[in-house]
Tab-separated table of C-alpha atoms in Angstrom:
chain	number	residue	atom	x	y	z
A	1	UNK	CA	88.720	-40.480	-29.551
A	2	UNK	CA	86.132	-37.971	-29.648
A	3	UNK	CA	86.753	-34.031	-27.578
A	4	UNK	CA	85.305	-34.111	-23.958
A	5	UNK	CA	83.174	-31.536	-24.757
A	6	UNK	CA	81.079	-33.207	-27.876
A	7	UNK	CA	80.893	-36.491	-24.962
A	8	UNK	CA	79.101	-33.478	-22.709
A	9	UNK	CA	76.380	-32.657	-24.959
A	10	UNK	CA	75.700	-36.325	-25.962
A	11	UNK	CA	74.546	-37.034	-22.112
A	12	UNK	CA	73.089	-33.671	-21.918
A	13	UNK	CA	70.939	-34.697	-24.855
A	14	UNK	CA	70.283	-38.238	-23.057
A	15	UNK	CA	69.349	-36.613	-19.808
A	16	UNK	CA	66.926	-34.410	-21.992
A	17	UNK	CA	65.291	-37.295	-23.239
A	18	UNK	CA	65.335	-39.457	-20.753
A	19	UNK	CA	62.206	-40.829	-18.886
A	20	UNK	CA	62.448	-40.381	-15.380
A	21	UNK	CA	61.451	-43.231	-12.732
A	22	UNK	CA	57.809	-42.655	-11.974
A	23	UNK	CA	56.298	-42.929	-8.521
A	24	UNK	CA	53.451	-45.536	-8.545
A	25	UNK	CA	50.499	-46.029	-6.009
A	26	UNK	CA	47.399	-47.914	-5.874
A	27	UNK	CA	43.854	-45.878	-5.685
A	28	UNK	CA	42.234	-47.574	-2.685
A	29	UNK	CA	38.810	-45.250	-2.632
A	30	UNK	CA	36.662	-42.497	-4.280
A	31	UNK	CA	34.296	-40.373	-2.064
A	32	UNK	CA	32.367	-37.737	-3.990
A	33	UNK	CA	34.807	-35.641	-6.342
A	34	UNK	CA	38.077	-37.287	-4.582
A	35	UNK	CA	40.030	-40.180	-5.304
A	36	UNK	CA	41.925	-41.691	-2.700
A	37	UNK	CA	45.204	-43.838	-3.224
A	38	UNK	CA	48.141	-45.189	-1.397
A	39	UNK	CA	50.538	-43.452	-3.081
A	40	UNK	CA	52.291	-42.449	-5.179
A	41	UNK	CA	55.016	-40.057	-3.473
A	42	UNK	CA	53.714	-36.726	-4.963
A	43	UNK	CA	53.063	-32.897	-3.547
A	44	UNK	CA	50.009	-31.155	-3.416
A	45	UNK	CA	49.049	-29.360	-6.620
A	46	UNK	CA	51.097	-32.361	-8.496
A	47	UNK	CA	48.963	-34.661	-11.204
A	48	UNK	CA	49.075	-38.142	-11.347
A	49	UNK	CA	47.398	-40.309	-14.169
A	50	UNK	CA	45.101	-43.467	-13.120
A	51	UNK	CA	45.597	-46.315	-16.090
A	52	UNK	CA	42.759	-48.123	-15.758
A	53	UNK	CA	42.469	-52.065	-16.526
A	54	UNK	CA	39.761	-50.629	-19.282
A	55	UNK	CA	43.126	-49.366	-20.881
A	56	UNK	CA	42.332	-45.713	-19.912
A	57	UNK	CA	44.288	-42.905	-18.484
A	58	UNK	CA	42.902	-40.610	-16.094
A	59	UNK	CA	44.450	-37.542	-15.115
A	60	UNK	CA	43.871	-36.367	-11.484
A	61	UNK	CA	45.642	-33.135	-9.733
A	62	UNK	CA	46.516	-33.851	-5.741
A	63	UNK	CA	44.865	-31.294	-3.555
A	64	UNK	CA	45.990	-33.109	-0.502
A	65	UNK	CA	46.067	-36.182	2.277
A	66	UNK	CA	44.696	-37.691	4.912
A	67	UNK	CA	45.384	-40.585	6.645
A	68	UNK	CA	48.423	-41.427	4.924
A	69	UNK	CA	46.661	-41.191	1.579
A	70	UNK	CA	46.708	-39.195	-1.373
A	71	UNK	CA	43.364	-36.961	-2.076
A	72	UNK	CA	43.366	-36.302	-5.945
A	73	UNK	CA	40.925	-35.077	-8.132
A	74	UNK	CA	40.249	-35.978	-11.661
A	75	UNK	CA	40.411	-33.589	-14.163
A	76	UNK	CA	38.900	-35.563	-16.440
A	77	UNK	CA	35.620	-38.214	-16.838
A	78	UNK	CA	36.332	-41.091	-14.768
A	79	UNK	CA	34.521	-43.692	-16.335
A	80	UNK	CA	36.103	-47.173	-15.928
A	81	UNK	CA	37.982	-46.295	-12.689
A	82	UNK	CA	38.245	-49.703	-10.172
A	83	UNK	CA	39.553	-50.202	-7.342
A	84	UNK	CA	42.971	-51.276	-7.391
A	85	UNK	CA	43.815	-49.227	-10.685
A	86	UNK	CA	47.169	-47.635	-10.820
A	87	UNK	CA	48.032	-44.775	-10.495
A	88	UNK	CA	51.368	-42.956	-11.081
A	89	UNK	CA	53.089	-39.587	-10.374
A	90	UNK	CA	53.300	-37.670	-14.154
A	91	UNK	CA	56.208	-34.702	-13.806
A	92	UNK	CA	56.050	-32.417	-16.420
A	93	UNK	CA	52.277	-31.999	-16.279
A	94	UNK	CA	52.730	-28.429	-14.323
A	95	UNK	CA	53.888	-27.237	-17.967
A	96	UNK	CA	52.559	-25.519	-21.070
A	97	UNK	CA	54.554	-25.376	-24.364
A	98	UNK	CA	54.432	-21.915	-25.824
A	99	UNK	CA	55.257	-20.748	-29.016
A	100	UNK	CA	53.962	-17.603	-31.871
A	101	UNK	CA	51.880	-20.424	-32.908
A	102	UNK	CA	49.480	-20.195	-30.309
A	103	UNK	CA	48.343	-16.932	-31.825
A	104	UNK	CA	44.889	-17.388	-33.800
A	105	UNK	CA	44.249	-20.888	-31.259
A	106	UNK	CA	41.812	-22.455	-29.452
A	107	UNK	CA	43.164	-24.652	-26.581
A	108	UNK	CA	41.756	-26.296	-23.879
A	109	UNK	CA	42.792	-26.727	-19.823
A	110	UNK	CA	45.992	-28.917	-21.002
A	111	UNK	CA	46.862	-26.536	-23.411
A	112	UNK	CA	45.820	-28.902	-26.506
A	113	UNK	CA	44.320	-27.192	-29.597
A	114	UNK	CA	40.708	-27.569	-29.639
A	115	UNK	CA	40.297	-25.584	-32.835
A	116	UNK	CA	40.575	-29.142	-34.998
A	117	UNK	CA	44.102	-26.912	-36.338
A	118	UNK	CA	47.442	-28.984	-36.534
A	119	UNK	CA	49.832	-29.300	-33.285
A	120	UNK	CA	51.795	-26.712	-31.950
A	121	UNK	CA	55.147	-26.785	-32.064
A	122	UNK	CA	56.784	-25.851	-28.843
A	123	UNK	CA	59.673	-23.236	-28.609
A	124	UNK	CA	59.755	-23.402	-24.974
A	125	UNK	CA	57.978	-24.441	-22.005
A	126	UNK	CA	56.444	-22.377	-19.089
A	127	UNK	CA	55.887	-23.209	-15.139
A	128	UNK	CA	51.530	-22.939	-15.424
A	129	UNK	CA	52.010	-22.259	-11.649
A	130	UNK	CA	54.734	-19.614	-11.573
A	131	UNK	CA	55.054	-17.208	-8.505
A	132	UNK	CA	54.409	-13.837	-9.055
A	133	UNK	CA	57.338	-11.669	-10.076
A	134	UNK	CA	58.687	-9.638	-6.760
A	135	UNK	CA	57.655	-6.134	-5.980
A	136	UNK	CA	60.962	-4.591	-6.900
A	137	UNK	CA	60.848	-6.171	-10.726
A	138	UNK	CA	58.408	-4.287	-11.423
A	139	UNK	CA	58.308	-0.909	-13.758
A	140	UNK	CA	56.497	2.000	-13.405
A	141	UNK	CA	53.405	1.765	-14.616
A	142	UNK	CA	53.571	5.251	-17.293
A	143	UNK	CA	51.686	4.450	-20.691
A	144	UNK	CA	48.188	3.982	-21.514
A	145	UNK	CA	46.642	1.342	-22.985
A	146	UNK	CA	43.942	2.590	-25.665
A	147	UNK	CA	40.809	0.407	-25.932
A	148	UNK	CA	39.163	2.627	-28.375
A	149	UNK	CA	36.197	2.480	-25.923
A	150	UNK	CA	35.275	6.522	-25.472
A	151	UNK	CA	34.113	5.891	-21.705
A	152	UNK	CA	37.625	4.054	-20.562
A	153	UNK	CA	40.178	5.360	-22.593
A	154	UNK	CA	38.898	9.302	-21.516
A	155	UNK	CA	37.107	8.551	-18.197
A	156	UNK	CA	38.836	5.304	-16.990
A	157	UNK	CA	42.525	5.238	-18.508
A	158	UNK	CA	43.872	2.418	-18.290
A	159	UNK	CA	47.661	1.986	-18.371
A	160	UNK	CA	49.882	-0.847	-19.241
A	161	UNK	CA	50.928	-3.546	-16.909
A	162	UNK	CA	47.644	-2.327	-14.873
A	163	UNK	CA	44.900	-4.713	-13.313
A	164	UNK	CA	41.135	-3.853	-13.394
A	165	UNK	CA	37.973	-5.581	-12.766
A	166	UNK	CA	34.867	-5.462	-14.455
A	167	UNK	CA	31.843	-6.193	-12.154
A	168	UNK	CA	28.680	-6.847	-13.266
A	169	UNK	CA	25.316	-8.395	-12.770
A	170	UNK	CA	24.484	-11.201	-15.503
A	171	UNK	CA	23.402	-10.052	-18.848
A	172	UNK	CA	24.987	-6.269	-18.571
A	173	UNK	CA	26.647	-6.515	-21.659
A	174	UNK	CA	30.632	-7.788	-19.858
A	175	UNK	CA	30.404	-10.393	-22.955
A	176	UNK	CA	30.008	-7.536	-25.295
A	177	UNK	CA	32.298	-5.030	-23.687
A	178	UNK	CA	35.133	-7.753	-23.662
A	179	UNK	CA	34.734	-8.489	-27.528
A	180	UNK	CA	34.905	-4.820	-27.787
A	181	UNK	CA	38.504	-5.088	-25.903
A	182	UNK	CA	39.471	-8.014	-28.063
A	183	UNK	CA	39.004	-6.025	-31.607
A	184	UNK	CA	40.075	-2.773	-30.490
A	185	UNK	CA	42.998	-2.556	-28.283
A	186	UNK	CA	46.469	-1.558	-29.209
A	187	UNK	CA	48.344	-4.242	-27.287
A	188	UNK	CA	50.859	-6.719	-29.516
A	189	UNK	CA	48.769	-9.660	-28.355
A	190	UNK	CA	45.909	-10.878	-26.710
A	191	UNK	CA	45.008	-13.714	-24.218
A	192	UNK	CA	41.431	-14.995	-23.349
A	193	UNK	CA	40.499	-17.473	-20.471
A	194	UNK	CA	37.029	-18.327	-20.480
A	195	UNK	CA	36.428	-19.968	-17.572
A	196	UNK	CA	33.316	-21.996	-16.147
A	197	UNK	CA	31.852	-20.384	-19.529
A	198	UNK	CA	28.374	-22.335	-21.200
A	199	UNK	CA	29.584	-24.163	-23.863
A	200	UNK	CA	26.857	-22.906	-26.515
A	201	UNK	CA	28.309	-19.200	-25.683
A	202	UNK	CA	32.074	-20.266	-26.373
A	203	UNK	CA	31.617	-20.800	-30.105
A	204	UNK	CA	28.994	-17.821	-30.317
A	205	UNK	CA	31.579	-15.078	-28.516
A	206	UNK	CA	34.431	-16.674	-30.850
A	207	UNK	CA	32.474	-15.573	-33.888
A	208	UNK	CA	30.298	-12.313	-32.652
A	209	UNK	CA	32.096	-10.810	-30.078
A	210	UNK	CA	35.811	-11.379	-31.154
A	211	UNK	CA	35.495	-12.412	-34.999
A	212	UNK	CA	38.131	-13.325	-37.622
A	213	UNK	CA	39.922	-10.218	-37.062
A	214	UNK	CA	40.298	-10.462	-33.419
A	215	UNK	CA	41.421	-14.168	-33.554
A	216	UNK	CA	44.349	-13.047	-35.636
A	217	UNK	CA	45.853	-11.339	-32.602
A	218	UNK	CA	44.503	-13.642	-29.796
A	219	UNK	CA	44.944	-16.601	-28.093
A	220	UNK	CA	42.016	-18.568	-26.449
A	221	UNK	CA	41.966	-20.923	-23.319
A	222	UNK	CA	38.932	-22.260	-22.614
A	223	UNK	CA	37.450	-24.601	-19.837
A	224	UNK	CA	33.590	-25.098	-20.038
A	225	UNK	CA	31.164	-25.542	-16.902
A	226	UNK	CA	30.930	-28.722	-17.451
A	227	UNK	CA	34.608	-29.470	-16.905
A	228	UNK	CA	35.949	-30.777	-13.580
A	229	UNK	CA	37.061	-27.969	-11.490
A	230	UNK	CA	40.609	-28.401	-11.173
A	231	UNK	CA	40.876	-28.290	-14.696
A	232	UNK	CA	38.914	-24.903	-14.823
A	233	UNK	CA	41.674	-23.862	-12.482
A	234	UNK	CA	44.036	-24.453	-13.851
A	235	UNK	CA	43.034	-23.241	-17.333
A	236	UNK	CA	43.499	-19.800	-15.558
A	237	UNK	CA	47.053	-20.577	-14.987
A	238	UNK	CA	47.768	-21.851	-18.169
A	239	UNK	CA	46.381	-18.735	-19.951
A	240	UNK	CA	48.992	-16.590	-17.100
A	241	UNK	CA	51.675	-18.786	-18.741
A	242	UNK	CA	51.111	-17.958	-22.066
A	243	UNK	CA	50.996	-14.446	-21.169
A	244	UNK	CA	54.060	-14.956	-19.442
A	245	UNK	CA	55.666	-15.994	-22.515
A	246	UNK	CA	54.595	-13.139	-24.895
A	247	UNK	CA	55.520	-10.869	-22.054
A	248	UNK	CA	59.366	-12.006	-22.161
A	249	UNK	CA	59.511	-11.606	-25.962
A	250	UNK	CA	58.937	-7.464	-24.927
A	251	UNK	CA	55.575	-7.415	-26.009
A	252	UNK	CA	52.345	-5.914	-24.476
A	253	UNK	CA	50.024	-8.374	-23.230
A	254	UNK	CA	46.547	-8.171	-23.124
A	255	UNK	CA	45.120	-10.412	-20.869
A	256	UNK	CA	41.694	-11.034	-19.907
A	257	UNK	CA	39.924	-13.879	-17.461
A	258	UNK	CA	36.061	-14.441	-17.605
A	259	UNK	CA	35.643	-14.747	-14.751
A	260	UNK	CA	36.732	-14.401	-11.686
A	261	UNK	CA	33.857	-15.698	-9.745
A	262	UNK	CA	33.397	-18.620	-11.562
A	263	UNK	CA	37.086	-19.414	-11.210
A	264	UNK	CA	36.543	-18.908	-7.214
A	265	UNK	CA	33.412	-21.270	-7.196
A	266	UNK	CA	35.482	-24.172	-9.090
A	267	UNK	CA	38.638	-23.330	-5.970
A	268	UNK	CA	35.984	-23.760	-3.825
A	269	UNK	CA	35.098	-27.379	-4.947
A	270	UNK	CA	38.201	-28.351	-4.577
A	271	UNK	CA	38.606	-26.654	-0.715
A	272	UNK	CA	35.683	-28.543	0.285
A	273	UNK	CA	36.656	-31.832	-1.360
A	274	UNK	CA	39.570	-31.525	0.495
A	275	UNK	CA	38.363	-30.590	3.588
A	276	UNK	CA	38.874	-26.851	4.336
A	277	UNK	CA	36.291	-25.456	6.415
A	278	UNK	CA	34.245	-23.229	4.620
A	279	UNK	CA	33.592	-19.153	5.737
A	280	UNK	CA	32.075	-16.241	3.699
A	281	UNK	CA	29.334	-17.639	1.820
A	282	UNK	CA	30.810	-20.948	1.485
A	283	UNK	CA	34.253	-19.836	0.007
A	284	UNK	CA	37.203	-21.905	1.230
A	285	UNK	CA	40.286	-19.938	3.145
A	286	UNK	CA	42.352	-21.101	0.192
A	287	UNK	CA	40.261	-19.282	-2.544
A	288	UNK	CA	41.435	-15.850	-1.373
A	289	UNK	CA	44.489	-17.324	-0.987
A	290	UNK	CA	44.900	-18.036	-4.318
A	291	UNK	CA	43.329	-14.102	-6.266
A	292	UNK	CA	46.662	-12.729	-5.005
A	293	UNK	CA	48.723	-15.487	-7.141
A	294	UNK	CA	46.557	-14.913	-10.287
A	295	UNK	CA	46.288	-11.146	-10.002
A	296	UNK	CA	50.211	-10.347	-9.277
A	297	UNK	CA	51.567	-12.093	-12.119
A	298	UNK	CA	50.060	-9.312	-14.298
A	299	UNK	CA	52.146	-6.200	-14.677
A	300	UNK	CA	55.035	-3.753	-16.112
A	301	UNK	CA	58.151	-4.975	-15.867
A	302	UNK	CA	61.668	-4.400	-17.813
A	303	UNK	CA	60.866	-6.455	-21.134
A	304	UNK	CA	56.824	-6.147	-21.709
A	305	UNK	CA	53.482	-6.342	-20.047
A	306	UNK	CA	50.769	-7.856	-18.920
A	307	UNK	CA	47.451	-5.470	-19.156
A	308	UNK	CA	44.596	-7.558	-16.978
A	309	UNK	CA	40.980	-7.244	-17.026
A	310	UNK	CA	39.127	-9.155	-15.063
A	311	UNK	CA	35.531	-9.827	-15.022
A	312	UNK	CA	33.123	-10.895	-11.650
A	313	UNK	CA	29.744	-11.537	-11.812
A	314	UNK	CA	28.026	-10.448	-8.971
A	315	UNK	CA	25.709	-12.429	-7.086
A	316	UNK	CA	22.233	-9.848	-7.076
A	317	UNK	CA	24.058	-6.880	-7.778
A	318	UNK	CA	25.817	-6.988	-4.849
A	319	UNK	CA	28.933	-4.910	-5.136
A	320	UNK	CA	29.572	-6.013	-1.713
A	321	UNK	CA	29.348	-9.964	-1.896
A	322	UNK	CA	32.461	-11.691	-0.424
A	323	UNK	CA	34.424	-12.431	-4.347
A	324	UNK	CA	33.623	-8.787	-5.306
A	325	UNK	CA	34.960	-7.177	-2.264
A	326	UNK	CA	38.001	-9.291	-2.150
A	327	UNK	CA	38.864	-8.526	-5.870
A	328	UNK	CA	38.684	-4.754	-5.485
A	329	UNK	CA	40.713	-4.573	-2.460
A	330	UNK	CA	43.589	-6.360	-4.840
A	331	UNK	CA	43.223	-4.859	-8.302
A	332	UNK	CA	44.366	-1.315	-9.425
A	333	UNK	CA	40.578	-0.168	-10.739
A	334	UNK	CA	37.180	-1.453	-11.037
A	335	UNK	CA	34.635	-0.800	-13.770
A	336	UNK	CA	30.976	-1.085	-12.306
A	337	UNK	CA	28.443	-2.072	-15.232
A	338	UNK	CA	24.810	-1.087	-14.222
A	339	UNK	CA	21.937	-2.823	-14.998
A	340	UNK	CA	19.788	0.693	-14.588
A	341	UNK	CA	22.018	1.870	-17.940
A	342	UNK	CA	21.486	-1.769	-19.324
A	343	UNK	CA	17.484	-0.916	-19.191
A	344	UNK	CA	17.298	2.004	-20.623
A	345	UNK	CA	19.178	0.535	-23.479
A	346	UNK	CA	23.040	3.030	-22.773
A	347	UNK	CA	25.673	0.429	-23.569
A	348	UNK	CA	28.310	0.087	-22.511
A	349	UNK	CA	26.488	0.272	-19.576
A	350	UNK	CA	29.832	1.350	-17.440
A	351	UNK	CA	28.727	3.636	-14.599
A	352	UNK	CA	31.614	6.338	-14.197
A	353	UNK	CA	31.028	7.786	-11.080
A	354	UNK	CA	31.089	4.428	-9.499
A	355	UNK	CA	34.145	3.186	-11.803
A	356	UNK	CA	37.801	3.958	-10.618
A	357	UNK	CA	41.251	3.497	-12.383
A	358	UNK	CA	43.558	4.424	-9.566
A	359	UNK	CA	46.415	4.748	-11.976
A	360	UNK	CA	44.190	7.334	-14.452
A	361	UNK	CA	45.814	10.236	-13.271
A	362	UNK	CA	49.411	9.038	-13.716
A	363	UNK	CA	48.545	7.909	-17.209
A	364	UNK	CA	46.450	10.483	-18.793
A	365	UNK	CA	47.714	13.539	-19.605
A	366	UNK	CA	46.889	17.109	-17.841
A	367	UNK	CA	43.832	18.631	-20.052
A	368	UNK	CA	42.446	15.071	-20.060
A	369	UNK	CA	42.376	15.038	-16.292
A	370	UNK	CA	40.786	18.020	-15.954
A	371	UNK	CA	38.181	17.793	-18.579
A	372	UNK	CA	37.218	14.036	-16.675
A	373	UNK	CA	36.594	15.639	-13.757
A	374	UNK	CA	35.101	18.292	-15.047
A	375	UNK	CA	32.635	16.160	-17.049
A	376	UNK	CA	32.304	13.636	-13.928
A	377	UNK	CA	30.838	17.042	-11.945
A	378	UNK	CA	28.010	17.282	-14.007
A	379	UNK	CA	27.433	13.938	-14.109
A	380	UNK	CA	27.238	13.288	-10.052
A	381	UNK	CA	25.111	17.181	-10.774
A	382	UNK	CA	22.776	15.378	-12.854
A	383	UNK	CA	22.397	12.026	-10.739
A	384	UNK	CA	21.977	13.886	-7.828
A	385	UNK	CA	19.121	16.308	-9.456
A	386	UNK	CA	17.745	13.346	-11.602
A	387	UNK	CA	14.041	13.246	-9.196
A	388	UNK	CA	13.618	16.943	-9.130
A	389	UNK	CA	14.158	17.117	-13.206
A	390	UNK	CA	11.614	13.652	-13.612
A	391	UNK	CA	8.796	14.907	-11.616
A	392	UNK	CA	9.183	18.517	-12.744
A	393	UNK	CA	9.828	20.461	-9.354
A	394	UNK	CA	13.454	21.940	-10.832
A	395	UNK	CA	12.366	25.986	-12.213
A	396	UNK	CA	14.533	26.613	-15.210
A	397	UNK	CA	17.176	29.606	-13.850
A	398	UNK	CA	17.070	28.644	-10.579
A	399	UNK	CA	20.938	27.277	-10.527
A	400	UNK	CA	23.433	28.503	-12.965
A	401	UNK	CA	25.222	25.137	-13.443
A	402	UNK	CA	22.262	22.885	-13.229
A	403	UNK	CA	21.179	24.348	-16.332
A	404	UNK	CA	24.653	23.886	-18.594
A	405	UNK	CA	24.645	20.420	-17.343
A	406	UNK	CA	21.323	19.652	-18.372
A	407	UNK	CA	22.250	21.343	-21.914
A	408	UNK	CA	25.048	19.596	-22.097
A	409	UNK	CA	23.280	15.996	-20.784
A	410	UNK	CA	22.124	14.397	-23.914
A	411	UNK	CA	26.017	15.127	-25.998
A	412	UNK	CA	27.259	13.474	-22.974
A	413	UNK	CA	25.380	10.616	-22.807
A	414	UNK	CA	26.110	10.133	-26.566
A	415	UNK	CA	29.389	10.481	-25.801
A	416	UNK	CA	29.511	7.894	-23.198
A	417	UNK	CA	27.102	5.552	-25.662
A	418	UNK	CA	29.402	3.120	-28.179
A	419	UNK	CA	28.084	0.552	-30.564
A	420	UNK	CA	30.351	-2.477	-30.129
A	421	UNK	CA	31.924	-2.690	-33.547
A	422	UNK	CA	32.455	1.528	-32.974
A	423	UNK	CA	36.474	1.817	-32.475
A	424	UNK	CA	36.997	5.195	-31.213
A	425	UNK	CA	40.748	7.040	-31.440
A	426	UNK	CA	42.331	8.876	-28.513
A	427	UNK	CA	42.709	12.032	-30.229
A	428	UNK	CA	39.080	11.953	-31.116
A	429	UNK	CA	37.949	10.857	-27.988
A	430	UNK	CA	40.144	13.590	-26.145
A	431	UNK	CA	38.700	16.444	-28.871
A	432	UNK	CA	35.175	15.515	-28.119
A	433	UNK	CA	35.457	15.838	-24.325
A	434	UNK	CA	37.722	19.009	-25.304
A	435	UNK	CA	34.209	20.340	-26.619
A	436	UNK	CA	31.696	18.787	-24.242
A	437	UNK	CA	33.766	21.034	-21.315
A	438	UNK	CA	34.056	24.169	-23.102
A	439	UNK	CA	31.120	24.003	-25.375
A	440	UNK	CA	32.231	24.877	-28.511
């Protein structure tokens, strides 16, 4: 007769593999983006799979009801879809497996390699849509993160477990700038959601902007434009898991989303499929509704981080537009790239005075505070003065302090100036703005 406990574990290990009974419905319409179906008996932001009498499957994510029926939408082509085709509740779908091995991968909204590499084996599996960890599990947020970018890491530091946008018009260099993250930070791993991105760009910023030596220390999440828009969602989400799960092994996390605003246009398909009455500029009430759940899950807390940088593209340069506004109001700093810089050919084009880190001056150290402000003086002297200097009506001598800065403009703008393969050190970086402030 075998011990009770070894007859435990047996139906432990049945329940474990065991295939629970699945909830079936019928799909009865399709309007537009949405399928409708009498049943089956799911919850919104569940996924169902259509099996087609073609002998497909169709996945489909429900964003709500009406009527007494279930609005879905696919997140995949639905070619072949009848009416009449079932279609079934699929638990389990609402998870990512996770392991070391995702490091170096490509993987798609699912969270299937797309790389052509072998399977990944699965040491655990992670809730894509978590809630954010609670105010009071958080730790203070103390240490910096170096980027080996001169203009953040002096002007802009960044610390870990801190969340900052980058906002930008389109072609500004954010592509750039974020390989230049990717190559040169000092976090234990990366993760990269491209969201909404062109597919010709995906393979060109895999090899140009992050290279082979980047991909050793990254992980890559990708969901095209031409994708359906829940599954650009939710490739967001999945690359917050995977954070998630390098984050509870202690390590620092690196995470960045491209972008923002195209992750808020493909919400905002699915608000209008569903019905939600639309307000600024078109967005749907459940687009800012949903920034706050991507945004807090990034962080400090007891075992690792989560350093976040976000990008937005701004519609006309607007700093002002509805995303943009929204974004800034949440995040802990904003980097402003300027097209004006862009022209006159200063990349990275990040404008300091109009750039913020509002943790920079818990995380850098005393001299460095002082010499940033210092330096940001004559910068706002210099912007301010700029039309008197260009047309010539500024008389040499005339103010004491004008003068230094203008001395001092051109090592500052090379200062600020960074090829993108340039990686920088803090203790140069902090030397050279030593000098540019007492000018030695």
């Amino acid at each position: 007769m075998s011990a009770p406990w070894m007859d435990v574990a047996r139906l432990e290990r049945a329940i474990a593999n065991s295939k629970p009974v699945r909830s079936i419905g019928t799909v009865t319409r399709t309007v537009g983006l949405l399928v409708e179906s009498r049943g089956p008996a799911v919850g919104v932001g569940e996924f169902c799979e259509i099996l087609t009498r073609a002998g497909t499957q169709i996945r489909t994510q429900v964003i709500g009801f009406r009527d007494g029926q279930v609005l879905s939408m696919p997140l995949e082509e639905v070619a072949g879809l009848q009416l009449g085709d079932t279609i079934v509740a699929r638990a389990g779908e609402s998870r990512v497996a996770v392991s070391d091995g995702l490091i170096g991968r490509v993987l798609d909204g699912f969270g299937r390699p797309m790389d052509g590499g072998p399977p990944v084996e699965p040491e655990a599996w992670y809730d894509i849509y978590a809630a954010p960890p609670g105010p009071l599990e958080r730790e203070s947020i103390t240490d910096p993160l170096v980027t080996g970018i001169r203009a953040l890491d002096g002007f802009l530091t960044c610390g870990r477990g801190q969340r900052v946008g980058i906002f930008g018009g389109s072609g500004v260099g954010k592509s750039t700038l974020l390989g230049s993250l990717i190559r040169h930070h000092n976090a234990d791993v990366a993760v990269l959601a491209l969201v909404g991105e062109r597919n010709r760009e995906v393979r060109d910023f895999i090899e140009h902007e992050i290279g082979p030596e980047g991909m050793k220390k990254t992980v890559l999440v990708v969901a095209t434009s031409d994708r359906p828009s829940p599954l650009r969602v939710r490739a967001c989400f999945l690359a917050l898991a995977v954070a998630e799960y390098f984050r509870d092994k202690g390590k620092d996390v690196l995470l960045i989303a491209d972008s923002v605003t195209r992750l808020a246009m493909a919400q905002r398909e699915i608000g209008l499929a569903a019905g939600e009455p639309p307000s600024q500029k078109g967005y749907t009430p459940s687009v800012f509704q949903m920034l706050p759940r991507v945004f807090e899950r990034a962080g400090r807390f007891k075992h690792g981080s989560i350093t976040a940088f976000f990008t937005v593209l701004v519609e006309g340069d607007d700093m002002n537009e509805p995303i943009a506004d929204a974004v800034r109001g949440i995040l802990d700093g904003h980097i402003v790239l300027s097209r004006a810089l862009g022209q006159k050919g200063h990349y990275p084009a990040i404008d300091v005075l109009q750039s913020v880190s509002r943790l920079a001056s818990r995380v850098a150290k005393g001299e460095q505070k002082d010499a940033a402000n210092r330096l940001r003086e004559t910068l706002a002297l210099l912007q301010s003065s700029e039309d008197l200097i260009r047309i010539g009506a500024y008389i040499g001598g005339s103010n004491a302090q004008l003068d230094s800065a203008i001395a001092r403009q051109k090592e500052i703008q090379d200062f600020l100036r960074q090829k993108p393969e340039e990686h920088t050190p803090i203790g140069e970086t902090l030397q050279r703005m030593r000098r540019l402030v007492t000018g030695e």
